[in-house]
CSV table of C-alpha atoms in Angstrom, one decimal:
chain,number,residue,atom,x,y,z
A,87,UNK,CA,-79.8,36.6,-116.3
A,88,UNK,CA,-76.5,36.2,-117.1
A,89,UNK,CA,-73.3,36.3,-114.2
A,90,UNK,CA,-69.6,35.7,-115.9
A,91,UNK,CA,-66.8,34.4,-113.8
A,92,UNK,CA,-63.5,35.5,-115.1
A,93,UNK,CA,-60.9,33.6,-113.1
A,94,UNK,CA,-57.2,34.8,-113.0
A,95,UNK,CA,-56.8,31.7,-110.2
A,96,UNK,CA,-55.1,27.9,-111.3
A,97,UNK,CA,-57.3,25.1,-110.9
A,98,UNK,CA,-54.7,23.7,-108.9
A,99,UNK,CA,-55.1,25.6,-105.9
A,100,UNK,CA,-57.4,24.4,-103.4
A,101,UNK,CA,-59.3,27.1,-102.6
A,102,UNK,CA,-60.7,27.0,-106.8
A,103,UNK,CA,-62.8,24.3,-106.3
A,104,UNK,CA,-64.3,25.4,-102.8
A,105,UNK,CA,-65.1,29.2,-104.4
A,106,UNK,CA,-66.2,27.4,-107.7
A,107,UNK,CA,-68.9,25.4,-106.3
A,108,UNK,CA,-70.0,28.2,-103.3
A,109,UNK,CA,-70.7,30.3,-106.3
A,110,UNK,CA,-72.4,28.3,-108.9
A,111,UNK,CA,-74.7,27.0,-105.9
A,112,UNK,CA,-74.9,30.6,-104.6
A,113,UNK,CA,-75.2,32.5,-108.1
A,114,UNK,CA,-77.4,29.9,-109.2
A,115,UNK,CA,-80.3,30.5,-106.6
A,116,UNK,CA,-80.4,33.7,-107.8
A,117,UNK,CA,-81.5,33.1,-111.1
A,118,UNK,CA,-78.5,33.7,-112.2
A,119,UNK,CA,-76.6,31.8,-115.5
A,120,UNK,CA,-73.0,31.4,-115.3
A,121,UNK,CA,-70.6,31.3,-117.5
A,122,UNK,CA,-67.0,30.7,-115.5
A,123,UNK,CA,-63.4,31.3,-117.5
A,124,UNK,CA,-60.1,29.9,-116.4
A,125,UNK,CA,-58.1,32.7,-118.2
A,126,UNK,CA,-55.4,30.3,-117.2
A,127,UNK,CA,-56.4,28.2,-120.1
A,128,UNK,CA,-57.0,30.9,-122.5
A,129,UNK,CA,-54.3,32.3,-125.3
A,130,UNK,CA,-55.0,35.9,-124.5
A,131,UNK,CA,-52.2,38.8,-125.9
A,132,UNK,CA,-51.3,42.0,-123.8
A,133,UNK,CA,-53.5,44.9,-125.7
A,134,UNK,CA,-50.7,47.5,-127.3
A,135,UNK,CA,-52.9,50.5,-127.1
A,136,UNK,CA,-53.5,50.0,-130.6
A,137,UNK,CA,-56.9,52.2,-131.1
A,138,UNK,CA,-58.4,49.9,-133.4
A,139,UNK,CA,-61.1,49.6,-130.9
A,140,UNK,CA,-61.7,53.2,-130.4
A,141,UNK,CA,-60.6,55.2,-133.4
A,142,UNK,CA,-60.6,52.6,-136.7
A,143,UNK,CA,-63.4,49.6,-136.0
A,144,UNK,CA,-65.1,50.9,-132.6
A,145,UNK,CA,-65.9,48.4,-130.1
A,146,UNK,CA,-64.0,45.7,-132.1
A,147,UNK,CA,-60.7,44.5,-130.7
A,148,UNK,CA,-58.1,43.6,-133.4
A,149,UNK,CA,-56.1,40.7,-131.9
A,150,UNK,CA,-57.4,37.4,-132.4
A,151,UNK,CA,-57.0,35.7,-130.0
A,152,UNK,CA,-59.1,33.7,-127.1
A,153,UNK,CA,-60.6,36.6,-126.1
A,154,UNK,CA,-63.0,37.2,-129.1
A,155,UNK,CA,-64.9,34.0,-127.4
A,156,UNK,CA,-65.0,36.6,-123.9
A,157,UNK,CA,-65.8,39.8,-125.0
A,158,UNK,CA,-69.3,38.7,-126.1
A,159,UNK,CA,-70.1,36.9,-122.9
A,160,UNK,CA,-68.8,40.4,-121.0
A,161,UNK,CA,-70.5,42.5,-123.3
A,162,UNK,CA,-73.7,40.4,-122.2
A,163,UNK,CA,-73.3,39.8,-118.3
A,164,UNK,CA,-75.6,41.6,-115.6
A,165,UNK,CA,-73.0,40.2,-113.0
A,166,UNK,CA,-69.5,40.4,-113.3
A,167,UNK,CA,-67.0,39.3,-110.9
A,168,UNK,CA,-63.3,38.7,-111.3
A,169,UNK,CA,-61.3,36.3,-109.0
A,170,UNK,CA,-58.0,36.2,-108.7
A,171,UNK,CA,-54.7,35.7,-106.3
A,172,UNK,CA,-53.8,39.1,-105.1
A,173,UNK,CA,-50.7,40.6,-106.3
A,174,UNK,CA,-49.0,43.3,-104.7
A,175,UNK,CA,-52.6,44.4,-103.6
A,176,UNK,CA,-54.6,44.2,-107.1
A,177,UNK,CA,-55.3,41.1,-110.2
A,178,UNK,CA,-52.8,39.0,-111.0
A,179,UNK,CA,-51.3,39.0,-114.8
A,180,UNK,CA,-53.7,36.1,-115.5
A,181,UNK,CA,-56.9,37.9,-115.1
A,182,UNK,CA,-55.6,41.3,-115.9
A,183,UNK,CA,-54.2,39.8,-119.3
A,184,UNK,CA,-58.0,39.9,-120.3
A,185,UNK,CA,-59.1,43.0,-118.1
A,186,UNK,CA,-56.3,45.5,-119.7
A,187,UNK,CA,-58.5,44.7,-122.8
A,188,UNK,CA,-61.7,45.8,-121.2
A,189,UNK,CA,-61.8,48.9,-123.4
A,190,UNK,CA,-63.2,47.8,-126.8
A,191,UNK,CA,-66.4,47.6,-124.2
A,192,UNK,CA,-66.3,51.2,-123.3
A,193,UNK,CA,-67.2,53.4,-126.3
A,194,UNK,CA,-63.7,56.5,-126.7
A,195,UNK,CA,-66.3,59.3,-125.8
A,196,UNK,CA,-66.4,60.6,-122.3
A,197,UNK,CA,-68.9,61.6,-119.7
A,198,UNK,CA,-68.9,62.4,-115.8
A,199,UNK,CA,-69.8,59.4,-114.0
A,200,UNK,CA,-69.6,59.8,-110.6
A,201,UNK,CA,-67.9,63.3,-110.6
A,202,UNK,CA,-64.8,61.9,-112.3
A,203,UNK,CA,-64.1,61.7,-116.3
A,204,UNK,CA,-65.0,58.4,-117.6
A,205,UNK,CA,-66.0,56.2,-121.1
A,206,UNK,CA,-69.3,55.5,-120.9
A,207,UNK,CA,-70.1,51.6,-121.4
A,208,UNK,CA,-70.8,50.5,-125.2
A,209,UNK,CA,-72.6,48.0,-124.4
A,210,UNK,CA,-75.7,47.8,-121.1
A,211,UNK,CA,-73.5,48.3,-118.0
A,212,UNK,CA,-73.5,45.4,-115.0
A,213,UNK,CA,-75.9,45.7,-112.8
A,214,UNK,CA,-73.4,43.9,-110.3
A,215,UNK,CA,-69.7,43.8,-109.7
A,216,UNK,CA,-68.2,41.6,-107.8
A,217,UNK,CA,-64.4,41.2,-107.2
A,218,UNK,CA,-62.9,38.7,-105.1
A,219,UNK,CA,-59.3,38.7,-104.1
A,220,UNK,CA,-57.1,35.4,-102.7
A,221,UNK,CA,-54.7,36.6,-100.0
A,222,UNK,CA,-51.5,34.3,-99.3
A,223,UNK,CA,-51.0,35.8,-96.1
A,224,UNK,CA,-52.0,38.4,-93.9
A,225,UNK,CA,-51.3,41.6,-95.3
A,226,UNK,CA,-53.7,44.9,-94.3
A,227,UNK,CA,-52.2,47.1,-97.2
A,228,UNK,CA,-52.8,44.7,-99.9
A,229,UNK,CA,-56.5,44.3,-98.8
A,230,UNK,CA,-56.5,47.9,-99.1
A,231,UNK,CA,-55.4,48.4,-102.6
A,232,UNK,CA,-57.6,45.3,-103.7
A,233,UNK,CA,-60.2,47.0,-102.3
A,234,UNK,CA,-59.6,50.0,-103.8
A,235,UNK,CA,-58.7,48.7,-107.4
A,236,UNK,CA,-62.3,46.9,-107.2
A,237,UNK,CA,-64.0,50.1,-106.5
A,238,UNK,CA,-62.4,51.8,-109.3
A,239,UNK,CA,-63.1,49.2,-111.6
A,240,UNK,CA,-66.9,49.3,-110.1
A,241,UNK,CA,-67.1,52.8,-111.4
A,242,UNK,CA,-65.4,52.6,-114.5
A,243,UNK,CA,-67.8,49.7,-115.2
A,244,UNK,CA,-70.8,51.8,-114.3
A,245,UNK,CA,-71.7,48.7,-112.2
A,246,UNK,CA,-74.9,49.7,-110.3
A,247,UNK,CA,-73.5,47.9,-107.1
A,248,UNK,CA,-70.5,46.5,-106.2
A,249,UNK,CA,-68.4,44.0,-103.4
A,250,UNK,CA,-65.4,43.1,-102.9
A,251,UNK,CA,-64.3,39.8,-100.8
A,252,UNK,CA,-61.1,38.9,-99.5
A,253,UNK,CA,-60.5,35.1,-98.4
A,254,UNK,CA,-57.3,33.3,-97.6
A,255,UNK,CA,-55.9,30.4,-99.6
A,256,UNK,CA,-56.2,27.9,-96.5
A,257,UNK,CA,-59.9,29.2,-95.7
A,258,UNK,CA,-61.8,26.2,-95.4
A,259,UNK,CA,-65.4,25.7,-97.4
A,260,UNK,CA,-67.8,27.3,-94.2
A,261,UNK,CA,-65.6,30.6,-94.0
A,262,UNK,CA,-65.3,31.2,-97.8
A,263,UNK,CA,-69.2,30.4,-97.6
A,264,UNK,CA,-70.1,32.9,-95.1
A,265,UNK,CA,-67.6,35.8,-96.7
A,266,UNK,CA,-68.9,35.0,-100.2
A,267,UNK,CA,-72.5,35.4,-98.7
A,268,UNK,CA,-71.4,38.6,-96.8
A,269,UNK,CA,-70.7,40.1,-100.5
A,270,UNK,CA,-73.7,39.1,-102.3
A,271,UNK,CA,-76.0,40.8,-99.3
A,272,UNK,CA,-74.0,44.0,-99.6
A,273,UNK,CA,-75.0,43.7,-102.9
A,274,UNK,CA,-78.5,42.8,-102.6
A,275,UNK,CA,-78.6,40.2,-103.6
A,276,UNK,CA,-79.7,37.9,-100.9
A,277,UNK,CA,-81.6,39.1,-97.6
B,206,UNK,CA,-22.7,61.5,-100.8
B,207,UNK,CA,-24.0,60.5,-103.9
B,208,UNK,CA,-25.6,57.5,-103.2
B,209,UNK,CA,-26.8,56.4,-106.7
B,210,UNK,CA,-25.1,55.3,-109.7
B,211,UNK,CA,-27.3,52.9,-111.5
B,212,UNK,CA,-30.9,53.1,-112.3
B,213,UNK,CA,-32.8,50.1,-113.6
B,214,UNK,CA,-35.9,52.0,-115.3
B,215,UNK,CA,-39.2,49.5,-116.1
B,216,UNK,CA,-41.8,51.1,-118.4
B,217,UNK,CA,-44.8,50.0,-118.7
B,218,UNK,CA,-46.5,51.3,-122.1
B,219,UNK,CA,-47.4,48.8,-124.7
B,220,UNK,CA,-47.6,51.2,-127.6
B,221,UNK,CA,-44.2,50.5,-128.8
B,222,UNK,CA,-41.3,53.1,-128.8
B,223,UNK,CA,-42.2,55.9,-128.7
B,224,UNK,CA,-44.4,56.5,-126.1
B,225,UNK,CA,-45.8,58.7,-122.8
B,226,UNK,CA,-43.4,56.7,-120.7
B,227,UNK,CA,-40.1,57.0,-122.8
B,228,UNK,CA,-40.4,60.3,-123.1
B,229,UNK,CA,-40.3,61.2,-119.3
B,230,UNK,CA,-37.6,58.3,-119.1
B,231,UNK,CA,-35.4,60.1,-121.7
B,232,UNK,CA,-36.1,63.6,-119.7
B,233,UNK,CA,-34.5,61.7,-116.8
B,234,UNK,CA,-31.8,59.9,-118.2
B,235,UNK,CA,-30.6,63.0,-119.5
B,236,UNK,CA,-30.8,65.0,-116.0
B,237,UNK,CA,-29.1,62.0,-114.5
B,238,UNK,CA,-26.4,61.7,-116.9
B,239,UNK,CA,-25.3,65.1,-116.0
B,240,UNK,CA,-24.4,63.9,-112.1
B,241,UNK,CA,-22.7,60.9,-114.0
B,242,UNK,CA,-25.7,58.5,-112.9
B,243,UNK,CA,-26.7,55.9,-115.5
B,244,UNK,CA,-29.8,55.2,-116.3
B,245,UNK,CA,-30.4,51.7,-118.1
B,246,UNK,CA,-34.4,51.2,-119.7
B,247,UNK,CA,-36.3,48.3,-120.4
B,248,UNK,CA,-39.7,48.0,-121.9
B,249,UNK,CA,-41.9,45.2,-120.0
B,250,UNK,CA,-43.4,44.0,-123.1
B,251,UNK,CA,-40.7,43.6,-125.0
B,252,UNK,CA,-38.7,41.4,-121.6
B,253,UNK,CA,-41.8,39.7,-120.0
B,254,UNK,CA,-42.7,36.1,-122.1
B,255,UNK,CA,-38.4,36.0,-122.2
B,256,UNK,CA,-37.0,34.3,-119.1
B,257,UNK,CA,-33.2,35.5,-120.5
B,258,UNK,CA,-34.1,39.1,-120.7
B,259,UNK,CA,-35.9,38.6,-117.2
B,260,UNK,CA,-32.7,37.4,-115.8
B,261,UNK,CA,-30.3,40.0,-117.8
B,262,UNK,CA,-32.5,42.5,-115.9
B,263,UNK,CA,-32.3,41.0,-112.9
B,264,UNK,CA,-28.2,40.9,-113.8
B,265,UNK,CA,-28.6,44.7,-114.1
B,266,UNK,CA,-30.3,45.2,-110.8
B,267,UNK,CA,-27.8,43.4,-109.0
B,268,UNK,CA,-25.4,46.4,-109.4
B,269,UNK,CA,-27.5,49.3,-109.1
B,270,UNK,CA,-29.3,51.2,-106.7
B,271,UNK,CA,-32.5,52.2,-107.6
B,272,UNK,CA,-35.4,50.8,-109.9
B,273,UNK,CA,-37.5,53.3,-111.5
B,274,UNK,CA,-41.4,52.4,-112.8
B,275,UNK,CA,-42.1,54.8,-115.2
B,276,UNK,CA,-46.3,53.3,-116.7
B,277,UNK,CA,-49.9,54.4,-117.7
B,278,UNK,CA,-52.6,53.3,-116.0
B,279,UNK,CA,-54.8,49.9,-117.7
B,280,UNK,CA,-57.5,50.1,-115.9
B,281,UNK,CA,-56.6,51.1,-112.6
B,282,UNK,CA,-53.7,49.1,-112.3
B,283,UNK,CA,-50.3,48.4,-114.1
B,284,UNK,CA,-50.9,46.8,-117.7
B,285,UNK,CA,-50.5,43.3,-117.6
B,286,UNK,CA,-46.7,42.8,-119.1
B,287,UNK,CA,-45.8,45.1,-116.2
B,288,UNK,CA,-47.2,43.6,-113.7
B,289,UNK,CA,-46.3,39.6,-114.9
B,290,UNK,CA,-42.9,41.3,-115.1
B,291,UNK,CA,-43.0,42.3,-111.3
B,292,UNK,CA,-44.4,39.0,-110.1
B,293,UNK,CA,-42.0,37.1,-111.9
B,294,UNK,CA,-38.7,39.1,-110.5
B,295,UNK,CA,-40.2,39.1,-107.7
B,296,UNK,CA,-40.6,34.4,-107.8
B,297,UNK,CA,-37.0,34.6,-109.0
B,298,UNK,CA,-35.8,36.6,-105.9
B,299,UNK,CA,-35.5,37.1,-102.2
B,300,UNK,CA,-36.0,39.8,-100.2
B,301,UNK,CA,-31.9,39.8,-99.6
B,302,UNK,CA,-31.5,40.5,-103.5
B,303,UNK,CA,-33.8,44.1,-103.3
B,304,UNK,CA,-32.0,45.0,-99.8
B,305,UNK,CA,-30.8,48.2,-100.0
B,306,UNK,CA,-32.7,49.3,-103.0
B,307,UNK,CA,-34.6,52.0,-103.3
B,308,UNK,CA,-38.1,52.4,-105.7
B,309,UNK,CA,-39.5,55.4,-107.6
B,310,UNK,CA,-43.0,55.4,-109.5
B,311,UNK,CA,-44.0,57.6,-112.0
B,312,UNK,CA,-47.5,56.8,-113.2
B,313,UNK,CA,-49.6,58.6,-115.6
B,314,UNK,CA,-52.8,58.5,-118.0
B,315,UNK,CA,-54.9,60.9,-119.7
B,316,UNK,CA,-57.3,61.5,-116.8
B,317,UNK,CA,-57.1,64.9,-115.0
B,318,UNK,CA,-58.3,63.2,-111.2
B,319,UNK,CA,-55.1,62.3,-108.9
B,320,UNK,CA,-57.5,59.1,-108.5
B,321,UNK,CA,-57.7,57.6,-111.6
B,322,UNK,CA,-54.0,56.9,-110.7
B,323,UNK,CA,-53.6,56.2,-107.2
B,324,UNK,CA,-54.1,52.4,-107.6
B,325,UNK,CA,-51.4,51.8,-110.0
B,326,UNK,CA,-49.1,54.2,-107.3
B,327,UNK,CA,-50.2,51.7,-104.7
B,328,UNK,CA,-49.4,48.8,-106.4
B,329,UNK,CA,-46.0,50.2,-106.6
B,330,UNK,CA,-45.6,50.8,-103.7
B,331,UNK,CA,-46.6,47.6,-102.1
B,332,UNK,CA,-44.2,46.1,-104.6
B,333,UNK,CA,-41.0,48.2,-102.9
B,334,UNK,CA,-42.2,46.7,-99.5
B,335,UNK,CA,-42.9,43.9,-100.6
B,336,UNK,CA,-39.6,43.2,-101.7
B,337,UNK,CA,-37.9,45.3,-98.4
B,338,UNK,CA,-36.9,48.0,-100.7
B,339,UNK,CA,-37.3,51.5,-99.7
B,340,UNK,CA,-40.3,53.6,-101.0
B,341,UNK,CA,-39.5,57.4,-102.5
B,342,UNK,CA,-42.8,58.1,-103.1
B,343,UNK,CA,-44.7,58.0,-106.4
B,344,UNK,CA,-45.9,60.7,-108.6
B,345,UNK,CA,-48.9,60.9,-111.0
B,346,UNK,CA,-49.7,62.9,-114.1
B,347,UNK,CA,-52.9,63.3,-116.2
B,348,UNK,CA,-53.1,64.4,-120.1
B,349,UNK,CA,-50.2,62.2,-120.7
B,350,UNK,CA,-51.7,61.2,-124.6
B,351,UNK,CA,-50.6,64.3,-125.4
B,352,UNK,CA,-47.0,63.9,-125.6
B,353,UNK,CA,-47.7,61.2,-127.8
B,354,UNK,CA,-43.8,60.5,-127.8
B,355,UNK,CA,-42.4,63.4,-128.1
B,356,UNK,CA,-39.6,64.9,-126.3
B,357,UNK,CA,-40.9,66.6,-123.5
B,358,UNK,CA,-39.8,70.2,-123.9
B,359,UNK,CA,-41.0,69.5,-127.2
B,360,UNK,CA,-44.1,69.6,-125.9
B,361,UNK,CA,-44.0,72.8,-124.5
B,362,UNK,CA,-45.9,74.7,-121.9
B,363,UNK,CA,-48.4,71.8,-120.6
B,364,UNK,CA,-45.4,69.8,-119.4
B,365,UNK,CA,-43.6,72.6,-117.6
B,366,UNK,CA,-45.1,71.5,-114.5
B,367,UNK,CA,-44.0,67.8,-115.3
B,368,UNK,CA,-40.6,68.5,-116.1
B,369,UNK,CA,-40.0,70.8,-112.7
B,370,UNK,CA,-41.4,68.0,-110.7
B,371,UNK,CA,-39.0,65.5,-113.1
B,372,UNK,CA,-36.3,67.9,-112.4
B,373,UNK,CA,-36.8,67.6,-108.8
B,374,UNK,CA,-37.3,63.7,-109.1
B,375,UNK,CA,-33.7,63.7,-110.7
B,376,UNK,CA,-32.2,65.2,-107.6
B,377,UNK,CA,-33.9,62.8,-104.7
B,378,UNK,CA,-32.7,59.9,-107.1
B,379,UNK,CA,-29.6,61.4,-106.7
B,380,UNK,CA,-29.7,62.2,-103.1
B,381,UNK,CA,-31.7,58.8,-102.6
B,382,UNK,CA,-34.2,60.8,-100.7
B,383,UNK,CA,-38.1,60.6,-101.3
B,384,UNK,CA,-40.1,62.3,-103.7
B,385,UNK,CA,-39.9,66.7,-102.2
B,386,UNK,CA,-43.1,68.9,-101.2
B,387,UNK,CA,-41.7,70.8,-104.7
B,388,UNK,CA,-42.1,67.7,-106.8
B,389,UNK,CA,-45.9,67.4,-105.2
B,390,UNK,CA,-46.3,70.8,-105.6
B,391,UNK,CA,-45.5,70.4,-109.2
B,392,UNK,CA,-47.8,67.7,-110.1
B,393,UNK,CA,-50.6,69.2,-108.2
B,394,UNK,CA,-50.1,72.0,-110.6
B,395,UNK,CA,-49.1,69.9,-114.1
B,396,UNK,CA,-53.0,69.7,-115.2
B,397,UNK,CA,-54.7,72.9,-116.1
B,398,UNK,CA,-57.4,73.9,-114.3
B,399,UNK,CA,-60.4,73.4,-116.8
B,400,UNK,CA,-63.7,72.2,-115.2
B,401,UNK,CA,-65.2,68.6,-115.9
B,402,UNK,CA,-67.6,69.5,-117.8
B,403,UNK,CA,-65.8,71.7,-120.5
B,404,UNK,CA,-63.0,69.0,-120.9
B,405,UNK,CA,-65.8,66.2,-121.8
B,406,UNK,CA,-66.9,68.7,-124.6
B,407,UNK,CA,-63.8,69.2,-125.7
B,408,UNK,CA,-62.7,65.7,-126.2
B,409,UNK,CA,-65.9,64.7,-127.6
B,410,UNK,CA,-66.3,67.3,-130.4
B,411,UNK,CA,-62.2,66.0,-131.1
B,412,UNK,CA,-63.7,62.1,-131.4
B,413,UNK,CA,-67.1,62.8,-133.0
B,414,UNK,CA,-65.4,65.2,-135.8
B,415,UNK,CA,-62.8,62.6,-136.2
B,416,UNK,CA,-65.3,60.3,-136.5
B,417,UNK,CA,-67.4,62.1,-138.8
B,418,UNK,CA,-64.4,62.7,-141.2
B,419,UNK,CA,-63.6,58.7,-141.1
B,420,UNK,CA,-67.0,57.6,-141.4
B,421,UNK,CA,-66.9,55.1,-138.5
B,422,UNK,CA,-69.6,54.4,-136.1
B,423,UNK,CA,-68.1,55.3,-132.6
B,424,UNK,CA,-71.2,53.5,-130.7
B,425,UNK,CA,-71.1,49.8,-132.6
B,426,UNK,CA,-71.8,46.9,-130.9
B,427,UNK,CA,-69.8,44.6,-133.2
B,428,UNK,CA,-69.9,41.6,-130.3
B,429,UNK,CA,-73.8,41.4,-129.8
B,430,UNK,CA,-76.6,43.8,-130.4
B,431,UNK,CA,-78.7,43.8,-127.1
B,432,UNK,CA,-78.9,41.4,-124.1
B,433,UNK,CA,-82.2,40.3,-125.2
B,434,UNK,CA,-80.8,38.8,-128.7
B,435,UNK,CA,-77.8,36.9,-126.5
């Protein structure tokens, strides 16, 4: 099975490392292979709304750029989770440079997903979502919206079950453990 | 007392210029010219990679009294120039340069639910406190492919709704007061009342027909065929 890490967070920061190897332990027990992006790396362009994924070569995104190498591995992932600094309560431009191109992975037809109007997946949906949010300080109403941007994105992703975890940049290694574990049990994923 | 003189207007839309965005921006701009408030717009894509045009913005705020954020929705948030826009003004600032500011969203996408929008509102407003301007509320409105540029009367009877609420808008930006119970009244009643259901049909029969007449293949899997084969 196949878990993708898309990381909108610079290695720089100390807390990379910590989450890094927590998760490729933690994922890795599971079963899971994974697949970790530092979109901070990666030449990706903003998508203009073009429609060449929708209405002229569906499912196919038109820029070509470093994101051709991504799509495949999201197309193909049973867990997803994003990471990223929060910013003003939801991704940061790094990682949402790659998730504002999520749609050449949704096919342009509609269904009702969860009462609301939604693309159906192109591809098999993620079983799992996970999205994981870096706070640089206390702040309740940006915990809030990241939770609530990471639900959204659970449903528009069809993901069968989803978490979201919040750490702090200074969080030492035991904490981020014990939050990281608190969001793979609410998914299942460990008892 | 007319509070307001200058308003900084950010869009968000990608598409180029003629777009969703401009055309409620345009609306605006026009109401606010006629109570002699100026309305000066930028796109984000076209400022964002450009750290002069970042700072000729920020030269422009400096002087007015109001910044407007006029985007669709990119997956549940603001789309990415936008929002690298807004984290960048906001590295290049204190809170002492927004002071006294006050913040308007106007967020839309084709979605009929209120909550396929109320992230990218939130965002927004996190933004005007995070930067210790004040909030006037933020306003959502579905079906917005439709204008597809146009100018909204142009449009005709599905933007009534939107153009009262815009109308309204235009008069708290000119007051300085926050979004009115007519303006919410307004959006509540900009998207017809068509059940789920009906409007999925709809919009299907549009793609697969166009579809049909362009010979493409709306369900490809161009980047892999099944799991399995990966």
């Amino acid at each position: 099975m196949k878990a993708l890490v898309l990381s909108g967070l610079e290695s720089k920061n100390d807390i990379y490392a910590k989450v890094k190897d927590i998760l490729e332990v933690e994922i890795g027990n599971q079963s899971y292979e994974m697949d970790w992006i530092d979109l901070t790396e990666k030449e990706i362009e903003y998508c203009n709304g073009c429609s060449h994924c929708s209405n002229i070569k569906p499912g196919l995104c038109a820029k070509n750029d470093d994101m051709q190498e991504i799509f495949p591995l999201m197309a193909n992932s049973e867990f997803l989770i994003f990471l990223s600094p929060i910013s003003f309560g939801g991704f940061n431009s790094e990682l949402k440079k790659a998730v504002d191109r999520y749609s050449a992975l949704g096919l342009p037809t509609y269904t009702i997903h969860r009462g609301e109007l939604h693309h159906p997946p192109r591809y098999e949906n993620p079983e799992l979502f996970m999205s994981i949010g870096i706070l640089e300080k206390e702040n309740e109403k940006f915990q809030e919206t990241f939770k609530l941007v990471s639900s959204r994105i659970a449903i528009s992703c069809f993901a069968e079950r989803e978490a979201t975890v919040l750490l702090k940049k200074e969080q030492n290694h035991d904490s981020i453990l014990t939050e990281l574990k608190r969001g793979l049990l609410e998914m299942g994923l460990i008892s | 007392m007319n509070g307001v003189k200058k308003v900084i207007a950010l869009t968000g839309s990608t598409r180029g210029l003629k777009t969703a965005s401009d055309s409620m921006i345009n609306y605006l701009a026009e109401k606010l010219e006629g109570e002699n408030i100026n309305l000066k717009k930028f796109r984000a894509y076209q400022v964002f990679k450009e750290e002069k045009q970042i700072e000729s913005i920020l030269g422009e705020l400096e002087d007015s009294e109001l910044i407007l954020i006029c985007s669709p929705v990119y997956v549940h948030s603001l789309p990415y120039p936008l929002i690298s826009l807004m984290e960048q003004m906001a590295e290049k600032t204190g809170r002492e340069f927004w002071k006294g500011k006050k913040m308007v969203a106007i967020i839309h996408n084709g979605y009929p639910e209120d909550i396929q929008r109320k992230a990218a509102i939130t965002i927004c407003e996190n933004f005007a406190h995070e930067m210790g301007m004040e909030w006037l509320g933020g306003i959502g409105f579905g079906g917005s492919p439709i204008i597809d540029g146009r100018p909204l009367e142009e449009v005709g009877g599905f933007t009534k709704w939107m153009r009262k609420a815009l109308d309204d808008i235009s008069k708290s930006i000119k007051t300085g007061k926050g979004i009115s119970e007519e303006a919410r009244r307004c959006e509540k009643k900009h998207f017809p009342s068509i059940p789920l259901w009906i409007l999925k049909i709809m919009l299907n029969l549009r793609l697969k027909s166009n579809a049909r007449k362009n010979e493409i293949d709306l369900y490809a899997r161009p980047y892999v065929k099944d799991r399995e084969e990966f």
